[in-house]
Coordinates of C-alpha atoms and ligand atoms in Angstrom, one line a residue:
M1 CA 0.0 0.0 0.0
K2 CA 1.7 3.2 -1.2
T3 CA 0.3 6.5 0.3
G4 CA 0.8 9.8 -1.5
I5 CA 1.0 12.6 1.1
M6 CA 0.5 16.1 -0.1
S7 CA 0.8 19.4 1.7
A8 CA 0.5 23.0 0.6
M9 CA 2.9 24.0 3.3
L10 CA 6.6 23.6 2.9
E11 CA 7.2 23.6 6.6
E12 CA 4.9 20.5 7.1
M13 CA 6.7 18.6 4.4
E14 CA 10.1 19.5 5.9
S15 CA 9.1 18.2 9.4
L16 CA 8.1 14.8 7.8
L17 CA 11.2 14.6 5.6
E18 CA 13.4 14.9 8.8
V19 CA 12.1 11.5 10.0
M20 CA 11.5 9.8 6.6
D21 CA 13.8 7.2 5.3
I22 CA 14.1 8.6 1.7
T23 CA 15.0 6.0 -0.9
S24 CA 14.7 8.2 -4.0
T25 CA 13.7 11.7 -5.1
Q26 CA 12.3 12.8 -8.4
E27 CA 12.3 16.4 -9.7
K28 CA 9.4 16.9 -12.1
G29 CA 7.2 19.7 -13.1
N30 CA 8.7 22.1 -10.5
R31 CA 8.0 19.7 -7.6
T32 CA 10.2 17.3 -5.7
Y33 CA 8.7 13.9 -5.0
Y34 CA 10.3 12.0 -2.1
S35 CA 9.8 8.2 -2.1
G36 CA 10.6 6.0 0.9
M37 CA 9.4 4.8 4.2
L38 CA 7.7 6.9 6.9
W39 CA 7.2 5.1 10.2
G40 CA 7.4 1.7 8.4
H41 CA 5.0 2.7 5.6
E42 CA 5.6 3.2 1.9
V43 CA 4.9 6.8 1.0
V44 CA 5.6 9.5 -1.6
L45 CA 5.7 13.0 -0.1
V46 CA 5.3 16.2 -2.0
F47 CA 4.9 19.9 -1.5
S48 CA 2.0 20.7 -3.8
R49 CA 2.3 24.5 -3.7
W50 CA -0.8 26.6 -3.4
G51 CA -4.0 26.6 -5.4
K52 CA -6.2 24.3 -7.4
V53 CA -4.0 24.0 -10.5
A54 CA -0.8 23.3 -8.6
S55 CA -2.4 20.7 -6.4
A56 CA -4.3 19.0 -9.3
T57 CA -1.2 18.6 -11.4
T58 CA 0.7 17.3 -8.3
A59 CA -2.0 14.7 -7.5
T60 CA -2.2 13.6 -11.1
H61 CA 1.6 13.0 -11.2
L62 CA 1.4 11.1 -7.9
I63 CA -1.2 8.8 -9.4
I64 CA 0.2 8.2 -12.8
E65 CA 4.0 8.2 -12.2
H66 CA 4.3 7.1 -8.6
K67 CA 1.2 4.8 -8.7
V68 CA 0.1 5.7 -5.2
D69 CA -2.9 3.6 -3.9
R70 CA -4.4 6.5 -1.9
I71 CA -3.8 10.2 -1.3
L72 CA -3.9 12.2 1.9
F73 CA -3.8 16.0 2.0
S74 CA -2.9 17.9 5.1
G75 CA -2.8 21.6 5.7
V76 CA -4.5 24.6 7.2
A77 CA -7.8 26.4 6.6
G78 CA -9.8 29.5 7.4
A79 CA -12.9 28.8 9.5
L80 CA -16.4 29.8 8.2
D81 CA -18.4 28.0 10.9
P82 CA -18.5 30.1 14.1
R83 CA -18.1 27.0 16.3
L84 CA -14.6 26.6 14.9
N85 CA -11.6 28.2 16.7
V86 CA -7.9 28.4 15.7
G87 CA -6.3 25.0 16.5
D88 CA -9.4 23.0 15.8
I89 CA -9.2 20.2 13.2
V90 CA -11.5 19.7 10.3
I91 CA -11.8 16.4 8.4
G92 CA -13.4 17.0 5.0
T93 CA -16.5 15.0 3.9
K94 CA -17.8 17.0 0.8
L95 CA -15.4 19.2 -1.1
Y96 CA -16.8 22.1 -3.1
Q97 CA -15.1 24.6 -5.4
H98 CA -16.5 27.9 -4.3
D99 CA -15.1 29.7 -7.4
M100 CA -16.6 27.2 -9.9
D101 CA -19.3 29.2 -11.8
A102 CA -20.2 28.1 -15.3
R103 CA -23.6 29.8 -15.3
P104 CA -25.8 30.0 -17.2
I105 CA -24.7 26.7 -18.8
F106 CA -24.5 24.9 -15.5
P107 CA -25.8 25.8 -12.0
Q108 CA -23.3 27.8 -9.8
F109 CA -20.7 25.4 -8.2
E110 CA -21.6 22.5 -10.5
I111 CA -18.5 20.9 -12.0
P112 CA -19.2 20.9 -15.7
L113 CA -20.1 17.5 -17.2
V114 CA -19.9 15.5 -14.0
H115 CA -23.3 16.4 -12.6
T116 CA -22.1 17.2 -9.1
S117 CA -21.1 20.3 -7.2
Y118 CA -18.9 18.4 -4.7
F119 CA -16.7 15.3 -4.4
E120 CA -16.7 13.1 -1.3
T121 CA -13.7 11.9 0.6
D122 CA -13.2 8.1 1.3
E123 CA -15.2 7.1 4.3
D124 CA -12.6 4.5 5.7
L125 CA -9.7 6.9 5.3
R126 CA -11.7 9.6 6.9
N127 CA -12.5 7.5 9.9
Q128 CA -8.8 6.5 10.2
L129 CA -7.8 10.2 10.1
K130 CA -10.4 11.0 12.7
S131 CA -9.1 8.3 15.1
A132 CA -5.5 9.6 14.5
A133 CA -6.6 13.2 15.2
I134 CA -8.4 12.1 18.4
S135 CA -5.2 10.3 19.6
F136 CA -3.1 13.4 18.7
L137 CA -5.3 15.8 20.6
E138 CA -5.4 13.4 23.6
S139 CA -1.6 13.4 23.6
N140 CA -1.6 17.1 24.4
T141 CA 1.6 17.6 22.3
I142 CA 1.4 21.4 21.9
D143 CA 3.2 23.1 24.7
E144 CA 1.3 25.5 27.0
A145 CA 3.2 28.6 25.9
T146 CA 2.4 28.0 22.2
K147 CA -1.3 27.3 23.1
E148 CA -1.4 30.6 24.9
T149 CA 0.3 32.5 22.0
F150 CA -2.3 31.3 19.5
K151 CA -5.2 31.2 22.0
I152 CA -5.8 27.4 21.6
H153 CA -7.9 26.3 24.5
H154 CA -9.8 23.1 24.0
P155 CA -9.1 22.0 20.4
K156 CA -11.8 19.8 18.9
I157 CA -12.4 17.9 15.7
M158 CA -15.3 18.5 13.3
E159 CA -16.2 16.6 10.1
G160 CA -18.0 18.3 7.3
A161 CA -18.0 20.2 4.0
I162 CA -15.0 22.3 2.9
A163 CA -14.7 24.6 -0.1
S164 CA -11.6 25.3 -2.1
G165 CA -10.9 28.2 -4.4
D166 CA -8.0 30.2 -5.9
R167 CA -8.4 33.0 -3.3
F168 CA -7.0 33.4 0.2
I169 CA -10.1 34.7 2.1
S170 CA -9.1 37.5 4.3
D171 CA -12.2 39.6 4.3
A172 CA -15.2 38.9 6.6
K173 CA -17.7 40.0 3.9
D174 CA -16.2 37.6 1.4
A175 CA -16.3 34.8 4.0
E176 CA -19.9 35.6 4.8
H177 CA -20.9 35.6 1.1
I178 CA -19.4 32.2 0.5
K179 CA -21.1 30.9 3.7
Q180 CA -24.5 32.2 2.5
L181 CA -24.2 30.5 -0.8
L182 CA -22.9 27.2 0.7
P183 CA -24.3 27.1 4.2
D184 CA -23.0 23.7 5.2
L185 CA -19.4 24.7 4.8
L186 CA -17.1 24.5 7.8
C187 CA -14.0 26.1 6.3
V188 CA -12.2 27.3 3.2
E189 CA -8.8 26.5 1.7
M190 CA -7.2 26.4 -1.7
E191 CA -6.5 22.8 -2.8
G192 CA -8.7 20.0 -1.4
A193 CA -11.5 20.0 -3.9
A194 CA -9.1 20.0 -6.8
V195 CA -7.3 16.9 -5.5
A196 CA -10.6 15.3 -4.8
Q197 CA -11.7 15.8 -8.4
V198 CA -8.5 14.2 -9.7
C199 CA -8.9 11.3 -7.3
S200 CA -12.5 10.8 -8.3
D201 CA -11.5 10.7 -12.0
Y202 CA -8.8 8.1 -11.3
N203 CA -10.8 6.2 -8.7
I204 CA -8.2 6.7 -5.9
P205 CA -9.3 6.9 -2.3
F206 CA -8.7 10.4 -0.9
A207 CA -8.9 12.1 2.5
L208 CA -8.2 15.6 3.7
I209 CA -7.4 17.0 7.1
R210 CA -7.1 20.7 7.9
T211 CA -6.1 22.6 11.0
I212 CA -7.9 25.9 11.5
S213 CA -5.3 28.7 11.2
D214 CA -7.6 31.8 11.0
A215 CA -11.2 32.9 10.6
A216 CA -11.0 33.9 7.0
D217 CA -11.5 37.5 8.0
D218 CA -9.5 40.7 8.1
N219 CA -7.1 39.2 10.7
A220 CA -6.5 36.1 8.6
T221 CA -2.9 36.9 7.7
I222 CA -1.8 37.9 11.2
D223 CA 0.5 35.2 12.6
F224 CA -0.3 32.9 9.6
Q225 CA 3.3 31.9 8.9
A226 CA 4.1 31.5 12.7
F227 CA 1.0 29.3 13.1
V228 CA 2.0 27.0 10.3
K229 CA 5.5 26.7 11.6
E230 CA 4.7 26.3 15.3
V231 CA 1.3 24.6 15.4
A232 CA 0.2 23.1 12.0
T233 CA 3.5 21.3 11.5
V234 CA 3.2 19.7 14.9
Y235 CA -0.4 18.6 14.2
T236 CA 0.5 17.1 10.8
H237 CA 3.4 15.2 12.3
G238 CA 1.4 13.9 15.3
I239 CA -1.7 12.9 13.3
L240 CA 0.3 11.1 10.6
I241 CA 2.3 9.1 13.1
S242 CA -1.0 7.8 14.5
F243 CA -2.6 7.4 11.0
L244 CA 0.2 5.4 9.5
N245 CA 0.6 3.2 12.6
A246 CA -3.0 2.4 13.0
Ligands
ADE301 N1 -5.9 28.5 4.2 C1 -5.8 28.9 5.5 N2 -6.5 30.0 5.7 C2 -7.1 30.3 4.5 C3 -8.0 31.3 4.1 N3 -8.4 32.3 5.0 N4 -8.5 31.3 2.9 C4 -8.0 30.4 2.0 N5 -7.2 29.4 2.3 C5 -6.7 29.4 3.6

């Protein structure tokens, strides 16, 4: 079983590469694909870069050239649901593209010619990710000072709909507009739905986990890089250890 692991954050990849037993690397299409063993499991790790095109081409390459059996995407997201706080974890179920709009030929959000406005993640992988996320939060790995800095108090896990689009949402009105159009959304990010579409086309199981880094509002960029480095990276590392060892 070969797992493709993608992240849109270089820092997350670097933290995994430090503990990976790398057997080969491939430079292709402006990406570096690292093949080898991570905690005893065969993986290919890659930094996808940001956005739907970058992540879709990376996923396609993982499937065609590296012949991965399943793909996991980990990263950060901006919360739309008011129940979510920074440091919470979201496991994606339905993945929409909030900037897909081929009206009047197709309804808003519908992916042309596939008769759907979202792709679903794989239920088994999703459940495994959820168990891994529960174990990680129970392990209380983030130190108190870091929790205080980012105001992480009682981090929780939610499962639900996520939307991707080629826009970093840093305006509360923008966030509200997306939420009004797609009320079941928990959060927004920039890659998941694109990878989900590729995985659906190739019939490859896919799951997605996101740590909430911001509220997709006017403060979204404050502390963003620091959050990724000090918190999201630790989450990804801790969750993947549990996931791969389950
Ligand atoms: N990833 C993390 N925060 C985000 C935001 N506010 N908008 C889009 N992608 C994000």
